[in-house]
Amino acid sequence: MEPEFTEKVEKRERIACLYLTFLNHPGGLSFRHIKKSLPLAYQGDSEAARRKFERDKEDLKKLGIDLIHYPPGSVTSKGREVHDHIYVPSSDIRYLPELNFSAEEARSLASVLYRAVRRLRESNQDASLLESAAAKLFFNIPEALFIDEIFKNTPQIQARNRSDDETSSLAVIHEAIRNRKLLSFEYESSSRIGKRSVEARGLIAHRGRWCLVAFCRTAGGIRHFYLDNIKNIAAVNERFEPDKNFKISLYLLHPLAIRNHEKIKVKIFYSENYEDAVSDYISEIPPALEPEKKENYFTCNVTNIEALYSWILKNPGIAEDIEPEDIKKKYNDFINEIRDYYH
Amino acid sequence: MKKSGATDQLRRLIQIIPILNANPGITLADLKKITDYPSENLLRRDIEKMILYGVPPFSPADFIDIWIEDDRIYLQFAAGMDRPLELSPPEWAVVQKIIAEELEIQTDGGDSRENLVSVQKKMSDFPVSFESSLSSKNRRLVIEEAISENLQLEFRYKTISSKEPEIRRVDPWALISQRGITYLIAHCFLRNSPRIFHLERMENIEIVDIERTHEPPQDLNSMISDSLIFKAPSGFKVKIAFEPVLENAVEYNFFPVSVAEYDGTDHRFKNWLTADCPVNESIWFRSMVRSFGRSMVILSPEHMRKSFLEEMNEIQTL
């Protein structure tokens, strides 16, 4: 028993020292330097020692430091020819930014994570990712994690369990955006599957679904891709220049904001019976469309007038009048055209 | 703590370093609570071994400087781990997933969704837009307050088939989101049984200053999962035609069994797609088709076309 225990501890110390070493040398190190720094860890001939280090490299990867190996004679990603075995972290080592959670936010997040970890453990599933995320997120406010019992007697409703595929896609997209790597995937609908190569710009969580906003090289423009329709996603080792002027607020999925035509300012007079529904509708219109509510009407800018017509049609009786006049006329034509579909 | 390998144990220990750095004098008991170590002794033993972790050139000053005094832990040198590394992509994704799941429900044991959406934003330092998966924000906030205060609610409710709204008094239990639509699960005094209400059809919602008298049943989960609202439809088939740009929306809302190109003779629908959709509730289905405006049409069966036209004729032009 004892030798096994000793060996395990030795390995742990070795990996810990390697981890801290690369953390302090984010530009990478030669194996010669590593061997010289840790002579007791890598004894014997150089190639055998390096093979041992290659195995340790896998453990470092599990801890979050993924090393790229440049053998002698190869050229690094920065164009430098190397004359030794060089190991460089594959992505920039970044520290957790200041998150500035309020006390309420920290409490809410901590209780959500706590319950999720408990659920996973109770069903014998791996909770280590959530545990490590919690340790990072609350490193300077550990008291937020002092949750003994947050459940009340109310039966807990189990939310829809999102697919692991969607979560894996999120992780790949996150990495691609942060490291400006091109994404490749198949975009699937029931009628066709197409291969796409895109430069990810951002993500939208819209009504319970994730949507990737990206410059699609295949289509030559910004496109939206729902994550639940994406298959075989991978970050490709090709970098792109990010669009510094990209604003996700211009690509939101609110129907009124979809850009089908030039901006039109409209005025909708509504029935007082629908006060709550109108208030909710306005509260969800992106601020960029400048929605404004008055006593019996509201105004907003629209780039997709059909969406406004469809909302009025879905809520019969909600609108009493529309201005300007030509927009009202088009609404009436819209109603009549739909009726004609059924004659 | 479940039995884990050397790397898992090391990950756990490395995560402790920034916690110790940010919280000088933290007690072993508090640290055990946070890290879920099985015992303070094991935690103490592992922390004491950290003095063997260091960085090149491994002079005495290059090792983690840590000591325990009266069950309080102090760290002088963190060897570069003064604060944690940013969340890895899988960590970020799994936290987002958990929050997104949480945002779909709201019970009196839940947490403020406004706080959680704010957390989602703060955790993401690239362009991300978060919209709550629960719709009808203003109405939702009133209901959330009633749920958290255990109070009754009253509102005008128009069912999908009713011409005039009815006044409903309920004991609210939970808000739940399904495919972008928000529902209130509650005990309804008018029907004297549990009911599911579509939030967008609730008007003039008011909190009544009376404590709720019916507690949620223990089989609430089964009640929800057995409801037609939350089940994939399996009823009669309706064929629709729609503009190709709506394909995602059709799949998301209607669960079509097949999608194909339109092969009929009506030139208005040239280049459109068609879908065969199973339908449980015909009135709901027609209201959804209506919400897609002139970009969607019911092709068959005839009785659905006829009902749709009747409803359209009742809608006044302006």
XYZ file of C-alpha atoms in Angstrom:
661
model
C 0.000 0.000 0.000
C 2.643 2.510 1.033
C 4.689 2.510 -2.212
C 1.502 3.071 -4.244
C 0.551 5.938 -1.981
C 4.021 7.462 -2.300
C 4.030 7.123 -6.090
C 0.639 8.807 -6.341
C 1.754 11.744 -4.222
C 4.964 12.121 -6.201
C 3.040 12.300 -9.419
C 0.675 14.856 -7.939
C 3.580 17.056 -6.904
C 5.192 16.708 -10.318
C 2.002 17.645 -12.181
C 1.316 20.513 -9.769
C 4.800 21.922 -10.369
C 4.391 21.558 -14.134
C 1.011 23.272 -13.971
C 2.373 26.229 -12.023
C 5.454 26.356 -14.248
C 3.468 26.756 -17.469
C 1.155 29.201 -15.744
C 4.218 31.347 -15.117
C 5.610 30.737 -18.638
C 2.600 31.192 -20.929
C 4.912 31.555 -23.956
C 6.038 27.929 -23.584
C 9.205 26.074 -22.596
C 11.720 23.712 -24.152
C 11.856 20.187 -22.785
C 15.517 20.759 -21.959
C 14.461 23.607 -19.661
C 11.735 21.471 -18.069
C 14.138 18.571 -17.446
C 16.726 20.902 -15.984
C 14.140 22.498 -13.694
C 12.720 19.175 -12.484
C 15.731 16.805 -12.595
C 14.274 14.338 -10.088
C 11.022 14.086 -11.997
C 12.597 13.364 -15.364
C 15.629 11.179 -14.778
C 17.355 8.880 -17.255
C 17.958 9.357 -20.949
C 16.364 12.314 -22.579
C 13.936 10.483 -24.871
C 12.572 8.245 -22.089
C 12.157 11.307 -19.898
C 10.332 13.123 -22.669
C 7.953 10.177 -23.136
C 7.161 10.434 -19.430
C 6.558 14.150 -19.891
C 4.245 13.390 -22.853
C 2.122 11.304 -20.452
C 2.139 14.132 -17.911
C 1.040 16.460 -20.699
C -2.268 14.564 -20.804
C -2.801 15.255 -17.098
C -2.009 18.920 -17.641
C -4.652 18.954 -20.363
C -7.218 17.639 -17.885
C -6.269 20.514 -15.590
C -6.899 23.031 -18.372
C -3.437 23.566 -19.876
C -3.324 21.995 -23.312
C 0.233 22.019 -24.695
C 1.169 22.031 -28.371
C 4.383 20.156 -29.130
C 6.805 21.597 -31.687
C 9.553 19.028 -32.468
C 13.046 20.139 -33.560
C 13.043 21.573 -37.090
C 9.374 22.625 -37.003
C 8.013 26.159 -37.066
C 5.817 27.555 -34.302
C 2.520 29.355 -34.929
C 4.480 32.603 -34.509
C 6.835 31.617 -37.332
C 9.850 30.737 -35.198
C 11.956 27.742 -36.250
C 12.730 25.552 -33.236
C 15.792 23.456 -32.455
C 14.478 21.578 -29.403
C 11.215 20.000 -28.290
C 9.112 23.046 -27.458
C 5.816 22.946 -25.560
C 3.475 25.924 -25.795
C -0.027 26.336 -24.259
C -2.527 26.055 -27.125
C -4.534 29.051 -26.034
C -3.807 32.169 -24.067
C -3.817 31.647 -20.332
C -6.428 34.024 -18.994
C -7.425 34.677 -15.433
C -11.005 35.041 -14.270
C -12.103 38.631 -14.921
C -13.743 40.724 -12.197
C -17.380 39.603 -12.266
C -18.741 41.981 -9.629
C -21.757 39.892 -8.706
C -24.169 41.644 -6.387
C -24.973 39.785 -3.165
C -28.353 38.785 -4.615
C -26.843 37.567 -7.878
C -24.220 35.541 -6.034
C -26.874 33.968 -3.829
C -29.078 33.079 -6.799
C -26.211 31.576 -8.770
C -24.862 29.682 -5.779
C -28.220 28.105 -5.000
C -28.757 27.113 -8.645
C -25.326 25.484 -8.804
C -25.823 23.857 -5.421
C -29.105 22.252 -6.460
C -27.674 21.107 -9.778
C -24.645 19.509 -8.111
C -26.932 17.785 -5.628
C -29.170 16.467 -8.424
C -26.188 15.130 -10.352
C -24.703 13.457 -7.310
C -28.009 11.865 -6.351
C -28.222 10.328 -9.800
C -24.541 9.272 -9.709
C -23.572 11.634 -12.516
C -20.357 13.602 -12.778
C -20.634 17.031 -11.146
C -16.943 17.953 -11.347
C -17.372 20.626 -14.052
C -19.984 22.446 -12.003
C -17.949 22.065 -8.825
C -14.832 23.510 -10.430
C -16.852 26.359 -11.982
C -18.360 27.153 -8.563
C -14.931 27.163 -6.913
C -13.731 29.698 -9.480
C -16.824 31.902 -9.531
C -16.954 32.213 -5.738
C -13.254 32.206 -4.902
C -13.460 35.638 -3.260
C -16.976 35.310 -1.834
C -16.932 31.758 -0.445
C -19.698 32.581 2.034
C -22.106 32.536 -0.938
C -21.587 28.779 -1.013
C -22.646 28.285 2.605
C -26.012 26.886 1.630
C -27.278 24.269 4.014
C -30.848 23.872 2.888
C -32.559 25.934 0.260
C -35.416 23.660 -0.657
C -38.823 24.414 0.688
C -41.543 21.811 0.891
C -42.903 22.736 -2.522
C -42.436 19.854 -4.948
C -39.640 20.764 -7.302
C -40.486 20.796 -10.966
C -37.821 19.219 -13.093
C -36.974 21.528 -15.964
C -36.454 20.210 -19.447
C -33.044 18.639 -19.496
C -31.105 20.224 -22.287
C -29.178 17.929 -24.530
C -25.507 17.320 -23.889
C -24.934 17.953 -27.614
C -26.173 21.508 -27.210
C -23.904 22.042 -24.199
C -20.898 20.627 -26.085
C -21.649 22.920 -29.029
C -21.788 25.891 -26.642
C -18.355 24.997 -25.290
C -16.860 24.706 -28.797
C -18.409 28.030 -29.856
C -17.155 29.721 -26.678
C -13.635 28.532 -27.404
C -13.852 29.560 -31.071
C -15.048 33.077 -30.261
C -12.432 33.600 -27.577
C -9.589 32.306 -29.760
C -10.937 33.654 -33.083
C -10.987 30.218 -34.640
C -13.094 29.309 -37.635
C -16.018 26.966 -36.943
C -17.086 24.141 -39.182
C -20.354 22.215 -38.813
C -23.294 20.655 -40.582
C -26.504 22.602 -40.349
C -29.424 20.277 -40.457
C -33.075 20.833 -41.187
C -35.645 18.229 -42.057
C -35.303 18.894 -45.768
C -31.555 19.278 -46.156
C -28.131 19.236 -44.538
C -25.471 21.744 -45.490
C -21.846 22.090 -44.479
C -20.993 25.533 -43.130
C -17.789 27.358 -42.410
C -18.353 30.389 -40.208
C -16.670 33.133 -38.216
C -18.556 33.211 -34.928
C -19.577 36.673 -33.795
C -21.814 36.001 -30.799
C -24.609 34.031 -29.192
C -28.248 34.730 -28.551
C -30.308 32.889 -25.964
C -33.797 33.390 -27.331
C -36.831 31.979 -25.577
C -35.099 28.852 -24.361
C -33.054 28.216 -27.520
C -29.441 29.047 -28.283
C -28.619 30.659 -31.572
C -25.166 31.303 -33.012
C -24.729 34.576 -34.886
C -21.907 34.210 -37.368
C -20.459 35.432 -40.622
C -21.112 32.482 -42.889
C -18.348 32.091 -45.453
C -20.582 29.741 -47.419
C -23.382 32.321 -47.719
C -21.186 35.430 -47.580
C -23.123 37.224 -44.846
C -24.270 37.204 -41.231
C -26.559 34.259 -40.516
C -28.331 32.772 -37.483
C -27.849 29.093 -36.614
C -29.923 27.377 -33.939
C -27.687 25.129 -31.875
C -30.172 22.290 -31.821
C -29.823 22.039 -35.617
C -26.018 22.029 -35.610
C -24.171 18.714 -35.978
C -20.496 17.771 -35.883
C -19.266 21.183 -34.829
C -15.525 21.744 -34.521
C -13.177 24.686 -34.130
C -10.795 24.644 -37.085
C -7.181 25.649 -36.670
C -7.605 28.697 -38.889
C -7.931 32.116 -37.336
C -9.927 35.098 -38.531
C -9.927 38.807 -37.826
C -12.918 39.684 -35.628
C -15.286 42.431 -36.740
C -14.625 45.141 -34.150
C -17.801 46.990 -35.130
C -20.057 43.971 -34.641
C -23.032 44.727 -32.399
C -25.195 41.816 -31.401
C -28.058 44.194 -30.675
C -28.407 44.636 -34.445
C -29.006 40.923 -34.945
C -31.533 40.078 -32.233
C -34.238 37.600 -33.026
C -37.165 39.812 -32.116
C -39.524 39.610 -35.118
C -39.901 43.407 -35.397
C -36.124 43.787 -35.601
C -35.566 41.407 -38.502
C -34.358 43.627 -41.294
C -36.700 43.153 -44.214
C -37.068 46.786 -45.223
C -36.147 50.339 -44.274
C -37.092 51.557 -40.812
C -40.710 52.733 -40.506
C -42.139 54.525 -37.482
C -45.613 53.253 -36.632
C -48.299 54.261 -34.142
C -50.662 51.604 -32.810
C -53.846 52.602 -30.955
C -54.828 49.762 -28.641
C -57.927 48.643 -26.784
C -57.776 49.319 -23.044
C -58.865 45.707 -22.420
C -55.416 44.636 -23.577
C -53.334 46.991 -21.456
C -51.259 44.176 -19.897
C -50.627 42.409 -23.189
C -49.527 45.654 -24.846
C -47.210 46.519 -21.940
C -45.598 43.096 -22.170
C -45.248 43.318 -25.929
C -43.568 46.703 -25.699
C -41.259 45.578 -22.895
C -39.866 42.865 -25.149
C -39.193 45.119 -28.162
C -35.420 45.820 -28.410
C -34.603 49.371 -27.189
C -32.929 50.086 -30.536
C -36.436 50.229 -32.055
C -37.318 53.004 -29.586
C -40.657 51.695 -28.358
C -42.678 54.287 -26.456
C -45.995 53.769 -24.705
C -48.575 56.504 -24.269
C -52.050 56.412 -22.766
C -53.910 54.674 -25.582
C -51.243 54.099 -28.186
C -47.610 53.162 -28.596
C -45.005 53.967 -31.187
C -41.938 52.115 -32.371
C -39.637 51.731 -35.324
C -40.070 48.595 -37.357
C -37.940 46.938 -40.002
C -40.319 44.000 -40.463
C -43.871 45.325 -40.653
C -45.249 41.839 -41.382
C -44.293 40.813 -37.828
C -46.369 43.648 -36.393
C -49.327 42.673 -38.590
C -48.983 39.051 -37.442
C -49.006 40.106 -33.777
C -52.190 42.114 -34.309
C -53.728 39.187 -36.163
C -52.776 36.765 -33.394
C -54.488 39.019 -30.856
C -57.820 39.929 -32.474
C -59.292 43.128 -31.038
C -56.002 44.380 -29.602
C -55.436 47.154 -32.184
C -58.058 49.804 -32.900
C -56.107 51.803 -35.418
C -52.681 52.103 -37.062
C -50.811 55.104 -38.385
C -49.540 56.109 -40.902
C -52.403 55.594 -43.296
C -50.473 53.618 -45.928
C -49.364 51.117 -43.246
C -52.982 50.688 -42.173
C -54.021 50.104 -45.762
C -51.313 47.493 -46.147
C -52.567 45.800 -42.975
C -56.056 45.551 -44.440
C -54.581 44.163 -47.678
C -52.646 41.673 -45.532
C -55.876 40.428 -43.895
C -57.640 40.161 -47.234
C -54.763 38.348 -48.848
C -54.813 35.689 -46.122
C -58.577 35.303 -46.517
C -58.009 34.804 -50.235
C -55.781 31.812 -49.487
C -58.909 30.021 -48.292
C -61.409 30.911 -51.024
C -16.652 13.527 -1.978
C -16.677 10.644 -4.408
C -13.446 8.705 -4.931
C -11.427 10.436 -7.609
C -8.135 10.062 -9.432
C -4.899 11.919 -8.792
C -5.682 14.569 -11.422
C -9.144 15.222 -9.981
C -7.665 15.558 -6.514
C -5.027 17.916 -7.850
C -7.612 20.026 -9.677
C -9.492 20.373 -6.410
C -6.350 21.401 -4.554
C -5.263 23.910 -7.198
C -8.716 25.485 -6.996
C -8.198 26.022 -3.292
C -5.110 28.233 -3.792
C -6.954 31.379 -5.033
C -9.616 30.884 -2.347
C -6.918 30.894 0.326
C -5.243 33.881 -1.293
C -8.480 35.898 -1.346
C -9.593 34.871 2.150
C -6.629 35.044 4.538
C -7.344 33.235 7.789
C -10.241 31.194 6.442
C -10.997 28.316 8.794
C -10.516 24.683 7.919
C -14.194 24.139 8.738
C -15.373 26.772 6.232
C -12.993 25.539 3.560
C -14.203 21.974 4.077
C -17.774 23.166 3.641
C -16.966 24.901 0.346
C -14.824 22.154 -1.102
C -16.910 19.270 0.214
C -13.853 17.452 1.526
C -14.824 14.346 3.513
C -12.862 15.414 6.588
C -10.920 18.346 7.982
C -7.961 16.026 8.625
C -7.702 15.057 4.973
C -8.027 18.682 3.955
C -5.333 19.720 6.439
C -3.024 16.962 5.157
C -3.485 18.017 1.512
C -2.982 21.697 2.275
C 0.206 20.975 4.181
C 1.559 19.154 1.123
C 1.106 22.252 -1.007
C 4.437 23.550 0.286
C 5.973 21.054 -2.174
C 4.382 22.856 -5.147
C 6.486 25.517 -6.780
C 7.886 27.099 -9.915
C 11.367 27.237 -11.512
C 14.063 27.746 -10.421
C 12.571 26.030 -7.338
C 14.568 28.011 -4.806
C 13.016 28.069 -1.309
C 11.205 31.276 -2.205
C 9.576 29.696 -5.264
C 7.324 27.254 -3.394
C 3.822 27.930 -2.214
C 4.098 29.481 1.211
C 1.230 28.251 3.334
C 0.635 27.526 7.022
C -2.161 26.589 9.408
C -2.492 28.323 12.751
C -5.296 27.521 15.210
C -7.340 25.935 12.410
C -6.988 29.056 10.307
C -5.137 28.917 7.006
C -2.780 31.588 5.708
C -1.081 31.803 2.326
C 1.861 34.070 1.607
C 2.902 33.097 -1.924
C 0.448 31.661 -4.463
C 2.957 30.835 -7.244
C 0.849 32.522 -9.920
C -2.525 31.289 -8.682
C -3.508 34.565 -7.023
C -6.873 34.292 -8.777
C -8.455 31.415 -10.696
C -8.154 30.926 -14.414
C -11.221 31.965 -16.384
C -13.937 29.341 -16.770
C -12.963 26.768 -19.348
C -15.380 26.496 -22.325
C -16.960 23.304 -20.898
C -17.343 24.948 -17.461
C -18.893 28.061 -19.012
C -21.252 25.954 -21.122
C -22.435 23.754 -18.279
C -23.148 26.740 -16.011
C -25.085 28.411 -18.844
C -27.036 25.189 -19.362
C -27.969 24.948 -15.690
C -29.069 28.592 -15.575
C -31.066 28.209 -18.798
C -32.878 25.208 -17.338
C -33.587 27.148 -14.163
C -34.997 30.066 -16.142
C -37.714 27.843 -17.555
C -39.400 27.296 -14.214
C -40.366 29.397 -11.248
C -41.645 28.013 -7.984
C -41.558 29.391 -4.476
C -38.249 27.546 -3.979
C -36.705 29.260 -6.977
C -34.541 32.310 -7.433
C -34.941 35.640 -9.102
C -34.572 35.185 -12.828
C -33.533 38.803 -13.288
C -30.501 38.029 -11.104
C -29.714 34.919 -13.103
C -29.927 36.682 -16.458
C -27.592 39.342 -15.078
C -25.189 36.585 -13.956
C -25.292 35.045 -17.440
C -24.269 38.372 -18.937
C -21.477 39.017 -16.443
C -20.024 35.572 -17.079
C -19.758 36.169 -20.832
C -17.169 38.617 -22.104
C -18.069 38.291 -25.780
C -21.227 39.374 -27.645
C -24.109 37.480 -26.083
C -27.729 38.437 -25.767
C -29.883 36.721 -23.164
C -33.628 36.795 -23.291
C -35.524 35.065 -20.559
C -37.219 31.948 -21.816
C -40.317 33.077 -19.948
C -42.372 35.586 -21.917
C -44.807 38.302 -20.788
C -42.401 39.938 -18.360
C -44.764 42.386 -16.627
C -47.449 39.803 -15.996
C -44.818 37.320 -14.944
C -43.396 39.637 -12.293
C -46.813 39.978 -10.622
C -47.253 36.210 -10.615
C -43.736 35.627 -9.300
C -44.480 37.926 -6.398
C -47.691 36.049 -5.579
C -45.902 32.701 -5.767
C -43.076 33.806 -3.515
C -45.497 35.388 -1.004
C -47.884 32.391 -1.067
C -50.784 34.651 -2.046
C -53.778 34.129 -4.319
C -54.197 35.705 -7.735
C -57.195 36.939 -9.679
C -57.299 37.691 -13.410
C -59.443 37.776 -16.516
C -58.885 34.689 -18.610
C -59.974 33.990 -22.120
C -59.683 30.346 -23.032
C -58.813 29.539 -26.604
C -62.437 28.651 -27.362
C -64.277 31.218 -25.220
C -65.720 34.410 -26.675
C -65.703 36.366 -23.421
C -63.116 36.287 -20.651
C -63.940 34.751 -17.258
C -62.739 35.940 -13.871
C -60.459 33.334 -12.318
C -59.214 33.148 -8.717
C -56.283 30.780 -8.232
C -53.674 29.510 -5.805
C -50.511 29.888 -7.931
C -47.910 27.134 -7.764
C -45.388 27.537 -10.553
C -44.494 29.241 -13.800
C -43.120 27.033 -16.504
C -41.921 27.658 -20.016
C -42.448 25.322 -22.918
C -41.110 26.189 -26.359
C -41.089 29.915 -25.664
C -44.613 30.024 -24.183
C -45.092 30.626 -20.474
C -47.763 28.892 -18.390
C -49.027 29.292 -14.848
C -49.746 26.079 -12.972
C -52.330 26.724 -10.271
C -55.355 25.517 -8.377
C -58.402 27.167 -9.975
C -61.304 27.949 -7.631
C -63.785 28.256 -10.506
C -63.039 24.749 -11.764
C -62.018 23.519 -8.283
C -59.046 21.624 -9.658
C -55.475 22.181 -10.872
C -55.312 24.058 -14.152
C -52.666 25.301 -16.592
C -53.067 28.894 -17.803
C -51.446 30.435 -20.855
C -49.812 33.647 -19.614
C -50.495 35.590 -22.789
C -54.234 35.075 -22.333
C -54.280 36.399 -18.764
C -55.291 40.040 -18.305
C -55.722 42.378 -15.335
C -53.721 40.124 -13.052
C -53.976 41.171 -9.420
C -52.566 39.759 -6.217
C -55.295 39.026 -3.668
C -54.252 39.538 -0.077
C -55.326 36.046 0.952
C -52.893 33.219 1.603
C -53.129 30.277 -0.735
C -55.188 27.412 0.614
C -54.191 24.610 -1.742
C -50.617 23.374 -1.673
C -49.124 21.883 -4.846
C -49.797 18.151 -5.118
C -46.858 15.802 -4.722
C -47.503 14.486 -8.249
C -47.172 17.972 -9.784
C -44.418 16.776 -12.097
C -46.611 13.973 -13.449
C -49.536 16.352 -13.839
C -47.382 18.627 -15.980
C -45.795 15.886 -18.023
C -49.201 14.246 -18.634
C -50.762 17.473 -19.857
C -51.420 17.690 -23.595
C -49.732 21.108 -23.545
C -46.380 19.610 -22.662
C -46.599 16.508 -24.808
C -45.510 16.201 -28.403
C -48.724 16.234 -30.476
C -49.980 12.926 -31.821
C -53.463 13.745 -33.148
C -54.820 14.178 -36.672
C -52.574 15.443 -39.483
C -52.731 18.942 -40.911
C -50.797 19.878 -44.036
C -49.433 23.398 -44.166
C -47.397 25.330 -46.704
C -44.962 28.021 -45.602
C -42.096 30.202 -46.724
C -38.746 28.354 -46.433
C -37.413 30.948 -43.976
C -39.914 29.594 -41.428
C -38.587 26.060 -41.519
C -36.903 26.318 -38.102
C -40.011 27.848 -36.564
C -42.240 25.136 -38.021
C -40.027 22.396 -36.638
C -39.822 24.079 -33.256
C -43.547 24.707 -32.870
C -45.320 21.993 -34.838
C -43.176 18.808 -34.689
C -43.828 17.976 -38.370
C -43.558 14.330 -39.370
C -42.357 15.306 -42.830
C -41.251 18.404 -44.725
C -41.149 18.631 -48.522
C -41.157 21.150 -51.338
C -44.555 22.474 -52.360
C -45.651 20.630 -55.488
C -49.146 22.074 -55.922
C -50.392 24.363 -58.675
C -51.082 27.574 -56.751
C -48.415 30.021 -57.973
C -48.631 32.010 -54.716
C -46.920 29.152 -52.907
C -44.265 28.479 -55.521
C -40.897 27.668 -53.876
C -42.587 27.232 -50.485
C -42.230 24.132 -48.312
C -44.994 21.911 -46.974
C -45.188 20.034 -43.679
C -47.483 17.356 -42.269
C -48.083 18.251 -38.647
C -49.795 16.149 -35.968
C -52.329 18.305 -34.121
C -53.903 17.780 -30.706
C -55.636 21.118 -30.319
C -57.050 22.528 -33.522
C -57.916 25.988 -32.133
C -54.396 26.448 -30.786
C -52.944 25.247 -34.065
C -54.988 27.741 -36.106
C -54.016 30.607 -33.803
C -50.362 29.671 -34.326
C -50.800 29.567 -38.106
C -52.452 32.985 -37.894
C -49.406 34.329 -36.060
C -47.280 33.560 -39.129
C -49.435 35.893 -41.233
C -49.385 35.436 -44.970
C -46.224 33.332 -44.818
C -48.190 30.192 -43.950
C -51.367 28.519 -45.166
C -53.335 25.433 -44.164
C -53.684 23.152 -47.194
C -55.727 20.335 -45.655
C -57.985 18.957 -44.196
C -60.875 20.995 -45.483
C -62.570 21.421 -42.091
C -59.443 23.186 -40.768
C -59.389 25.504 -43.794
C -63.076 26.286 -43.292
C -62.661 27.045 -39.566
C -59.612 29.166 -40.273
C -61.517 31.268 -42.812
C -64.451 31.703 -40.390
C -62.062 33.016 -37.746
C -60.408 35.321 -40.266
C -63.779 36.713 -41.330
C -64.569 37.601 -37.716
C -61.436 39.744 -37.541
C -62.208 43.339 -38.440
C -60.059 45.289 -40.835
C -59.016 48.724 -39.559
